CSV table of C-alpha atoms and ligand atoms in Angstrom, one decimal:
chain,number,residue,atom,x,y,z
T,1,UNK,CA,-102.6,-2.0,63.1
T,2,UNK,CA,-104.4,-0.1,60.3
T,3,UNK,CA,-105.7,-1.4,56.9
T,4,UNK,CA,-104.2,-0.9,53.5
T,5,UNK,CA,-106.7,1.1,51.3
T,6,UNK,CA,-106.1,-0.5,47.9
T,7,UNK,CA,-106.8,1.7,44.8
T,8,UNK,CA,-107.7,-1.0,42.3
T,9,UNK,CA,-111.1,-2.2,43.6
T,10,UNK,CA,-112.2,1.4,44.0
T,11,UNK,CA,-110.9,2.3,40.5
T,12,UNK,CA,-112.6,-0.8,39.1
T,13,UNK,CA,-115.9,0.4,40.4
T,14,UNK,CA,-115.4,3.8,38.8
T,15,UNK,CA,-114.3,2.2,35.5
T,16,UNK,CA,-117.3,-0.1,35.4
T,17,UNK,CA,-119.7,2.8,35.9
T,18,UNK,CA,-117.9,4.7,33.1
T,19,UNK,CA,-118.1,1.8,30.8
T,20,UNK,CA,-121.8,1.4,31.3
T,21,UNK,CA,-122.5,5.1,30.9
T,22,UNK,CA,-120.3,5.3,27.8
T,23,UNK,CA,-122.3,2.5,26.2
T,24,UNK,CA,-125.5,4.3,27.0
T,25,UNK,CA,-124.3,7.7,25.6
T,26,UNK,CA,-123.1,6.0,22.5
T,27,UNK,CA,-126.5,4.5,22.0
T,28,UNK,CA,-128.4,7.7,22.6
T,29,UNK,CA,-126.0,10.1,20.8
T,30,UNK,CA,-124.5,8.0,18.1
T,31,UNK,CA,-120.9,8.5,19.3
T,32,UNK,CA,-118.8,7.5,22.3
T,33,UNK,CA,-117.1,10.2,24.3
T,34,UNK,CA,-113.6,10.9,23.0
T,35,UNK,CA,-110.3,11.9,24.6
T,36,UNK,CA,-107.3,13.2,22.6
T,37,UNK,CA,-103.9,13.5,24.3
T,38,UNK,CA,-101.3,15.8,22.9
T,39,UNK,CA,-97.7,14.7,23.5
T,40,UNK,CA,-94.8,17.0,22.5
T,41,UNK,CA,-91.3,15.5,22.4
T,42,UNK,CA,-90.1,12.0,23.2
T,43,UNK,CA,-89.9,11.7,27.0
T,44,UNK,CA,-90.2,8.0,27.6
T,45,UNK,CA,-92.4,8.3,30.8
T,46,UNK,CA,-94.8,10.7,29.0
T,47,UNK,CA,-95.0,8.3,26.0
T,48,UNK,CA,-95.9,5.5,28.4
T,49,UNK,CA,-98.5,7.6,30.3
T,50,UNK,CA,-100.2,8.6,27.0
T,51,UNK,CA,-100.3,4.9,25.9
T,52,UNK,CA,-101.8,3.9,29.2
T,53,UNK,CA,-104.5,6.6,28.9
T,54,UNK,CA,-105.4,5.6,25.3
T,55,UNK,CA,-105.6,1.9,26.3
T,56,UNK,CA,-107.8,2.8,29.3
T,57,UNK,CA,-110.2,4.7,27.0
T,58,UNK,CA,-110.4,1.8,24.6
T,59,UNK,CA,-111.1,-0.7,27.4
T,60,UNK,CA,-114.1,1.3,28.5
T,61,UNK,CA,-115.5,2.0,25.0
T,62,UNK,CA,-114.3,5.6,24.8
T,63,UNK,CA,-112.6,7.0,21.8
T,64,UNK,CA,-108.9,7.4,22.9
T,65,UNK,CA,-106.3,8.8,20.5
T,66,UNK,CA,-103.1,10.8,20.7
T,67,UNK,CA,-101.2,13.3,18.6
T,68,UNK,CA,-97.5,13.2,18.8
T,69,UNK,CA,-95.5,16.3,17.9
T,70,UNK,CA,-91.8,16.7,17.6
T,71,UNK,CA,-89.8,18.2,20.6
T,72,UNK,CA,-89.0,21.4,18.6
T,73,UNK,CA,-92.7,22.2,18.0
T,74,UNK,CA,-93.2,26.0,18.4
T,75,UNK,CA,-95.8,27.8,20.5
T,76,UNK,CA,-97.6,28.8,17.3
T,77,UNK,CA,-97.7,25.3,15.9
T,78,UNK,CA,-98.9,23.9,19.2
T,79,UNK,CA,-101.6,26.5,19.4
T,80,UNK,CA,-102.9,25.6,15.9
T,81,UNK,CA,-103.2,21.9,17.0
T,82,UNK,CA,-105.1,22.8,20.2
T,83,UNK,CA,-107.4,25.2,18.3
T,84,UNK,CA,-108.1,22.4,15.8
T,85,UNK,CA,-109.1,20.1,18.7
T,86,UNK,CA,-111.2,22.8,20.3
T,87,UNK,CA,-113.2,23.1,17.1
T,88,UNK,CA,-113.4,19.4,16.4
T,89,UNK,CA,-116.9,18.1,17.3
T,90,UNK,CA,-115.7,14.5,17.7
T,91,UNK,CA,-113.2,15.6,20.5
T,92,UNK,CA,-114.8,15.9,23.9
T,93,UNK,CA,-111.7,16.0,26.1
T,94,UNK,CA,-108.2,17.4,25.5
T,95,UNK,CA,-105.2,16.5,27.5
T,96,UNK,CA,-101.8,18.1,27.1
T,97,UNK,CA,-99.3,15.7,28.5
T,98,UNK,CA,-96.9,17.5,31.0
T,99,UNK,CA,-94.1,18.3,31.3
T,100,UNK,CA,-93.8,20.2,28.0
T,101,UNK,CA,-90.3,20.8,26.6
T,102,UNK,CA,-88.7,23.8,28.3
T,103,UNK,CA,-89.3,26.3,25.4
T,104,UNK,CA,-93.1,25.9,25.6
T,105,UNK,CA,-94.9,28.0,28.3
T,106,UNK,CA,-97.1,25.5,30.1
T,107,UNK,CA,-99.6,28.0,31.6
T,108,UNK,CA,-100.1,29.7,28.3
T,109,UNK,CA,-100.6,26.4,26.5
T,110,UNK,CA,-103.2,25.2,29.1
T,111,UNK,CA,-105.0,28.5,28.7
T,112,UNK,CA,-105.7,27.7,25.0
T,113,UNK,CA,-107.8,24.6,25.8
T,114,UNK,CA,-111.5,25.2,25.7
T,115,UNK,CA,-112.5,25.0,29.4
T,116,UNK,CA,-115.3,22.5,28.7
T,117,UNK,CA,-112.8,20.2,27.1
T,118,UNK,CA,-110.1,20.7,29.7
T,119,UNK,CA,-110.2,17.1,31.0
T,120,UNK,CA,-107.3,17.7,33.5
T,121,UNK,CA,-109.2,20.5,35.1
T,122,UNK,CA,-106.3,22.9,35.2
T,123,UNK,CA,-107.4,25.7,32.9
T,124,UNK,CA,-107.9,29.0,35.0
T,125,UNK,CA,-111.6,28.8,34.2
T,126,UNK,CA,-111.9,25.2,35.5
T,127,UNK,CA,-110.0,26.2,38.7
T,128,UNK,CA,-112.2,29.2,39.1
T,129,UNK,CA,-115.4,27.1,38.8
T,130,UNK,CA,-113.9,24.7,41.4
T,131,UNK,CA,-113.3,27.5,43.9
T,132,UNK,CA,-116.9,28.8,43.2
T,133,UNK,CA,-118.1,25.2,43.7
T,134,UNK,CA,-119.9,25.4,40.3
T,135,UNK,CA,-120.1,22.5,37.9
T,136,UNK,CA,-116.9,22.0,35.8
T,137,UNK,CA,-114.0,19.7,35.2
T,138,UNK,CA,-111.9,18.9,38.3
T,139,UNK,CA,-108.2,17.7,38.4
T,140,UNK,CA,-108.2,13.9,38.3
T,141,UNK,CA,-105.8,13.0,41.1
T,142,UNK,CA,-107.6,15.1,43.8
T,143,UNK,CA,-110.9,13.6,42.5
T,144,UNK,CA,-109.4,10.1,42.9
T,145,UNK,CA,-108.3,11.0,46.5
T,146,UNK,CA,-112.0,11.9,47.3
T,147,UNK,CA,-113.1,8.5,46.0
T,148,UNK,CA,-110.6,6.8,48.2
T,149,UNK,CA,-111.7,8.7,51.3
T,150,UNK,CA,-115.3,7.8,50.4
T,151,UNK,CA,-114.3,4.1,50.0
T,152,UNK,CA,-112.7,4.2,53.5
T,153,UNK,CA,-116.2,5.3,54.8
T,154,UNK,CA,-114.7,8.5,56.3
T,155,UNK,CA,-116.9,11.6,56.1
T,156,UNK,CA,-114.9,14.8,55.3
T,157,UNK,CA,-117.4,17.2,56.8
T,158,UNK,CA,-116.0,18.8,60.0
T,159,UNK,CA,-112.7,16.8,59.8
T,160,UNK,CA,-109.3,18.3,60.1
T,161,UNK,CA,-107.6,17.6,56.7
T,162,UNK,CA,-103.9,18.4,56.2
T,163,UNK,CA,-102.5,18.4,52.7
T,164,UNK,CA,-98.7,18.4,52.2
T,165,UNK,CA,-98.0,20.0,48.8
T,166,UNK,CA,-99.4,23.0,47.1
T,167,UNK,CA,-99.1,22.2,43.4
T,168,UNK,CA,-101.6,23.3,40.8
T,169,UNK,CA,-102.4,19.7,39.8
T,170,UNK,CA,-102.7,18.1,43.3
T,171,UNK,CA,-102.4,20.2,46.5
T,172,UNK,CA,-104.3,23.4,45.7
T,173,UNK,CA,-107.3,21.8,43.9
T,174,UNK,CA,-107.4,19.1,46.7
T,175,UNK,CA,-107.7,21.9,49.2
T,176,UNK,CA,-110.6,23.5,47.3
T,177,UNK,CA,-112.4,20.1,46.9
T,178,UNK,CA,-112.0,19.4,50.6
T,179,UNK,CA,-113.2,22.9,51.5
T,180,UNK,CA,-116.3,22.4,49.3
T,181,UNK,CA,-116.9,19.1,51.1
T,182,UNK,CA,-116.8,21.1,54.5
T,183,UNK,CA,-113.5,19.8,55.8
T,184,UNK,CA,-111.2,22.1,57.7
T,185,UNK,CA,-108.1,22.4,55.6
T,186,UNK,CA,-104.5,23.1,56.4
T,187,UNK,CA,-102.2,23.2,53.4
T,188,UNK,CA,-98.5,22.7,54.0
T,189,UNK,CA,-95.4,23.1,51.9
T,190,UNK,CA,-91.6,23.4,52.1
T,191,UNK,CA,-91.8,26.7,54.1
T,192,UNK,CA,-94.2,25.3,56.7
T,193,UNK,CA,-92.8,25.5,60.3
T,194,UNK,CA,-93.2,22.3,62.3
T,195,UNK,CA,-94.6,20.2,59.4
T,196,UNK,CA,-94.8,17.0,61.6
T,197,UNK,CA,-96.7,18.9,64.3
T,198,UNK,CA,-99.2,20.3,61.7
T,199,UNK,CA,-99.6,16.9,60.0
T,200,UNK,CA,-100.2,15.1,63.4
T,201,UNK,CA,-103.4,17.2,63.9
T,202,UNK,CA,-105.0,15.6,60.8
T,203,UNK,CA,-107.9,13.2,60.9
T,204,UNK,CA,-107.2,12.9,57.1
T,205,UNK,CA,-103.6,13.4,56.0
T,206,UNK,CA,-102.9,13.7,52.3
T,207,UNK,CA,-99.2,13.7,51.3
T,208,UNK,CA,-98.4,15.0,47.8
T,209,UNK,CA,-94.8,16.2,48.0
T,210,UNK,CA,-92.6,13.8,46.0
T,211,UNK,CA,-90.2,13.0,48.9
T,212,UNK,CA,-89.8,9.2,49.4
T,213,UNK,CA,-91.0,8.0,52.8
T,214,UNK,CA,-90.7,11.5,54.3
T,215,UNK,CA,-93.8,11.2,56.4
T,216,UNK,CA,-93.0,9.1,59.4
T,217,UNK,CA,-94.8,8.0,62.5
T,218,UNK,CA,-94.4,11.4,64.2
T,219,UNK,CA,-96.6,13.0,61.4
T,220,UNK,CA,-99.5,10.7,62.0
T,221,UNK,CA,-102.3,11.0,64.6
T,222,UNK,CA,-103.3,7.6,65.8
T,223,UNK,CA,-106.3,6.4,63.8
T,224,UNK,CA,-105.9,8.9,61.0
T,225,UNK,CA,-106.7,8.1,57.3
T,226,UNK,CA,-103.5,8.6,55.4
T,227,UNK,CA,-103.6,9.1,51.6
T,228,UNK,CA,-100.2,8.8,49.9
T,229,UNK,CA,-100.1,10.6,46.5
T,230,UNK,CA,-96.3,10.7,46.1
T,231,UNK,CA,-94.4,8.4,43.9
T,232,UNK,CA,-90.6,8.4,43.8
T,233,UNK,CA,-88.3,5.9,42.2
T,234,UNK,CA,-85.9,4.5,44.9
T,235,UNK,CA,-82.9,2.4,44.0
T,236,UNK,CA,-80.9,2.3,47.2
T,237,UNK,CA,-81.2,-1.4,48.4
T,238,UNK,CA,-80.5,-0.4,52.0
T,239,UNK,CA,-83.3,2.1,52.1
T,240,UNK,CA,-85.7,-0.3,50.4
T,241,UNK,CA,-84.8,-3.0,53.0
T,242,UNK,CA,-85.4,-0.5,55.9
T,243,UNK,CA,-88.8,0.4,54.5
T,244,UNK,CA,-90.1,-2.9,53.3
T,245,UNK,CA,-88.0,-5.6,55.0
T,246,UNK,CA,-87.6,-8.7,52.8
T,247,UNK,CA,-90.8,-8.0,50.6
T,248,UNK,CA,-90.1,-10.2,47.5
T,249,UNK,CA,-92.1,-7.8,45.3
T,250,UNK,CA,-89.6,-5.0,46.1
T,251,UNK,CA,-86.6,-7.2,45.6
T,252,UNK,CA,-88.1,-8.2,42.2
T,253,UNK,CA,-88.6,-4.5,41.2
T,254,UNK,CA,-85.0,-3.8,42.1
T,255,UNK,CA,-83.7,-6.8,40.1
T,256,UNK,CA,-85.9,-6.2,37.1
T,257,UNK,CA,-86.1,-2.4,36.9
T,258,UNK,CA,-83.3,-1.1,39.1
T,259,UNK,CA,-85.8,0.8,41.3
T,260,UNK,CA,-89.0,0.5,43.3
T,261,UNK,CA,-91.8,3.1,43.6
T,262,UNK,CA,-92.0,4.6,47.0
T,263,UNK,CA,-94.7,7.0,48.3
T,264,UNK,CA,-94.2,10.1,50.5
T,265,UNK,CA,-95.3,8.1,53.5
T,266,UNK,CA,-93.1,5.6,55.3
T,267,UNK,CA,-95.1,2.3,54.9
T,268,UNK,CA,-94.4,1.4,58.6
T,269,UNK,CA,-96.9,4.1,59.5
T,270,UNK,CA,-99.6,1.5,58.9
T,271,UNK,CA,-99.1,0.6,62.6
T,272,UNK,CA,-100.4,4.0,63.7
T,273,UNK,CA,-102.9,5.0,61.0
T,274,UNK,CA,-106.4,3.5,60.6
T,275,UNK,CA,-106.0,3.4,56.8
T,276,UNK,CA,-103.0,4.0,54.5
T,277,UNK,CA,-103.0,3.9,50.7
T,278,UNK,CA,-100.1,1.8,49.3
T,279,UNK,CA,-97.6,2.9,46.6
T,280,UNK,CA,-97.9,1.7,43.9
T,281,UNK,CA,-101.6,0.7,43.5
T,282,UNK,CA,-103.1,3.3,45.8
T,283,UNK,CA,-103.9,6.7,44.3
T,284,UNK,CA,-102.4,5.9,40.8
T,285,UNK,CA,-105.3,3.6,39.5
T,286,UNK,CA,-107.8,6.2,40.7
T,287,UNK,CA,-106.1,9.1,38.7
T,288,UNK,CA,-106.6,7.2,35.5
T,289,UNK,CA,-110.1,6.1,36.3
T,290,UNK,CA,-111.1,9.7,37.1
T,291,UNK,CA,-109.6,10.8,33.8
T,292,UNK,CA,-112.0,8.4,32.1
T,293,UNK,CA,-114.9,9.7,34.2
T,294,UNK,CA,-113.9,13.3,33.3
T,295,UNK,CA,-114.0,12.4,29.6
T,296,UNK,CA,-117.7,11.4,30.1
T,297,UNK,CA,-118.2,14.6,32.2
T,298,UNK,CA,-116.8,16.7,29.3
T,299,UNK,CA,-119.0,15.0,26.8
T,300,UNK,CA,-122.0,15.8,29.0
T,301,UNK,CA,-121.0,19.3,29.9
T,302,UNK,CA,-120.7,20.4,26.2
T,303,UNK,CA,-124.2,19.0,25.6
T,304,UNK,CA,-125.8,20.3,28.8
T,305,UNK,CA,-126.4,16.8,30.0
T,306,UNK,CA,-124.4,17.2,33.2
E,401,NAP,P1,-94.7,19.3,42.8
E,401,NAP,O1,-95.3,20.2,41.8
E,401,NAP,O2,-93.3,19.0,42.9
E,401,NAP,O3,-95.1,19.8,44.3
E,401,NAP,C1,-94.6,19.3,45.5
E,401,NAP,C2,-95.1,20.0,46.7
E,401,NAP,O4,-94.6,19.4,47.8
E,401,NAP,C3,-94.7,21.5,46.7
E,401,NAP,O5,-95.8,22.3,47.1
E,401,NAP,C4,-93.6,21.5,47.7
E,401,NAP,O6,-93.5,22.7,48.4
E,401,NAP,C5,-94.0,20.4,48.6
E,401,NAP,N1,-92.8,19.8,49.2
E,401,NAP,C6,-91.7,19.3,48.6
E,401,NAP,N2,-90.8,18.9,49.5
E,401,NAP,C7,-91.3,19.3,50.7
E,401,NAP,C8,-90.8,19.2,52.1
E,401,NAP,N3,-89.6,18.6,52.3
E,401,NAP,N4,-91.6,19.6,53.1
E,401,NAP,C9,-92.8,20.2,52.8
E,401,NAP,N5,-93.3,20.3,51.6
E,401,NAP,C10,-92.5,19.9,50.6
E,401,NAP,O7,-95.4,17.8,42.8
E,401,NAP,P2,-96.9,17.3,42.4
E,401,NAP,O8,-97.0,17.4,40.9
E,401,NAP,O9,-97.9,17.9,43.2
E,401,NAP,O10,-96.7,15.8,42.8
E,401,NAP,C11,-96.4,15.4,44.1
E,401,NAP,C12,-96.1,13.9,44.1
E,401,NAP,O11,-97.3,13.2,43.7
E,401,NAP,C13,-95.0,13.5,43.1
E,401,NAP,O12,-94.3,12.4,43.7
E,401,NAP,C14,-95.8,13.0,41.9
E,401,NAP,O13,-95.1,12.0,41.2
E,401,NAP,C15,-97.0,12.4,42.6
E,401,NAP,N6,-98.2,12.3,41.8
E,401,NAP,C16,-98.8,11.1,41.7
E,401,NAP,C17,-100.0,11.0,41.0
E,401,NAP,C18,-100.7,9.7,40.9
E,401,NAP,O14,-101.6,9.5,40.1
E,401,NAP,N7,-100.3,8.7,41.7
E,401,NAP,C19,-100.5,12.1,40.3
E,401,NAP,C20,-99.9,13.3,40.4
E,401,NAP,C21,-98.7,13.4,41.2
E,401,NAP,P3,-93.1,24.2,47.8
E,401,NAP,O15,-94.4,24.6,47.0
E,401,NAP,O16,-92.8,25.0,48.9
E,401,NAP,O17,-91.9,23.9,46.9
């Protein structure tokens, strides 16, 4: 029987360190590091993510604010807003909340952000620096996964690490970070032949595919560290009972919200893995903590303090 690798205690340690350093920087530089989130449109989930990020900033003594623009904002209008933030000395970190409305070209928009303020680490220059293993801002979720691996006490060097998913925000930067840490990486996706066979070779398995409970026991090598990045809302009571038995927290979710959040990994894999991150409360708390840490990094990068 493996152990649950909970995100909150790890995230709390990161947040505490950020809080202390933010206070120090405020004392020495007269201003706290500041994050500005840009939200276009009125997607309810995006609104709630942006609120969470602002509150997390405030709780740690960082300046968190957001700019809300109407759904019909044009490329030109959005560009002016981002250029204004690029030039604003009080803004250290800029985040464009994704997804953007369909008429806005995401890659072009991300390319307007000054790379040293690109707190999500997805500007082409940030990704280039990552591949070069040079200092720069890294995507928050993969950084959080590294913190979890460290917390489990598992060294990456020389390990076989399999990543399922090749998105720009999770899978690909994760592969580069693990390569930089001297792990041997296999990156899988929807066209991978024998996915379970590839995954079962992993000492460290990272699932970031967005398919509820897809990763079963046959994907997991006995004693592996399994990190579950995926989050899917599942409302089928039968499926929930199969995965979680009579867990009262899941029954409560279903009654109150009509769904429960399920990772990519079948939770019953805990029997076979050495460690498994839960969903929710595994990777999620780390993503937000690493966003706070990246805000500090951005402050320091721009002042050559990093
Ligand atoms: P994404 O852009 O949709 O990418 C999903 C990846 O998984 C793609 O590369 C896709 O392959 C692969 N995939 C999907 N179905 C597959 C299958 N049946 N077999 C093999 N590969 C498959 O998603 P994302 O943005 O990376 O996010 C992934 C998941 O992580 C989502 O559930 C998301 O909500 C979650 N997430 C959580 C956090 C957090 O903080 N907890 C942060 C970010 C994301 P192809 O490229 O071939 O299509």
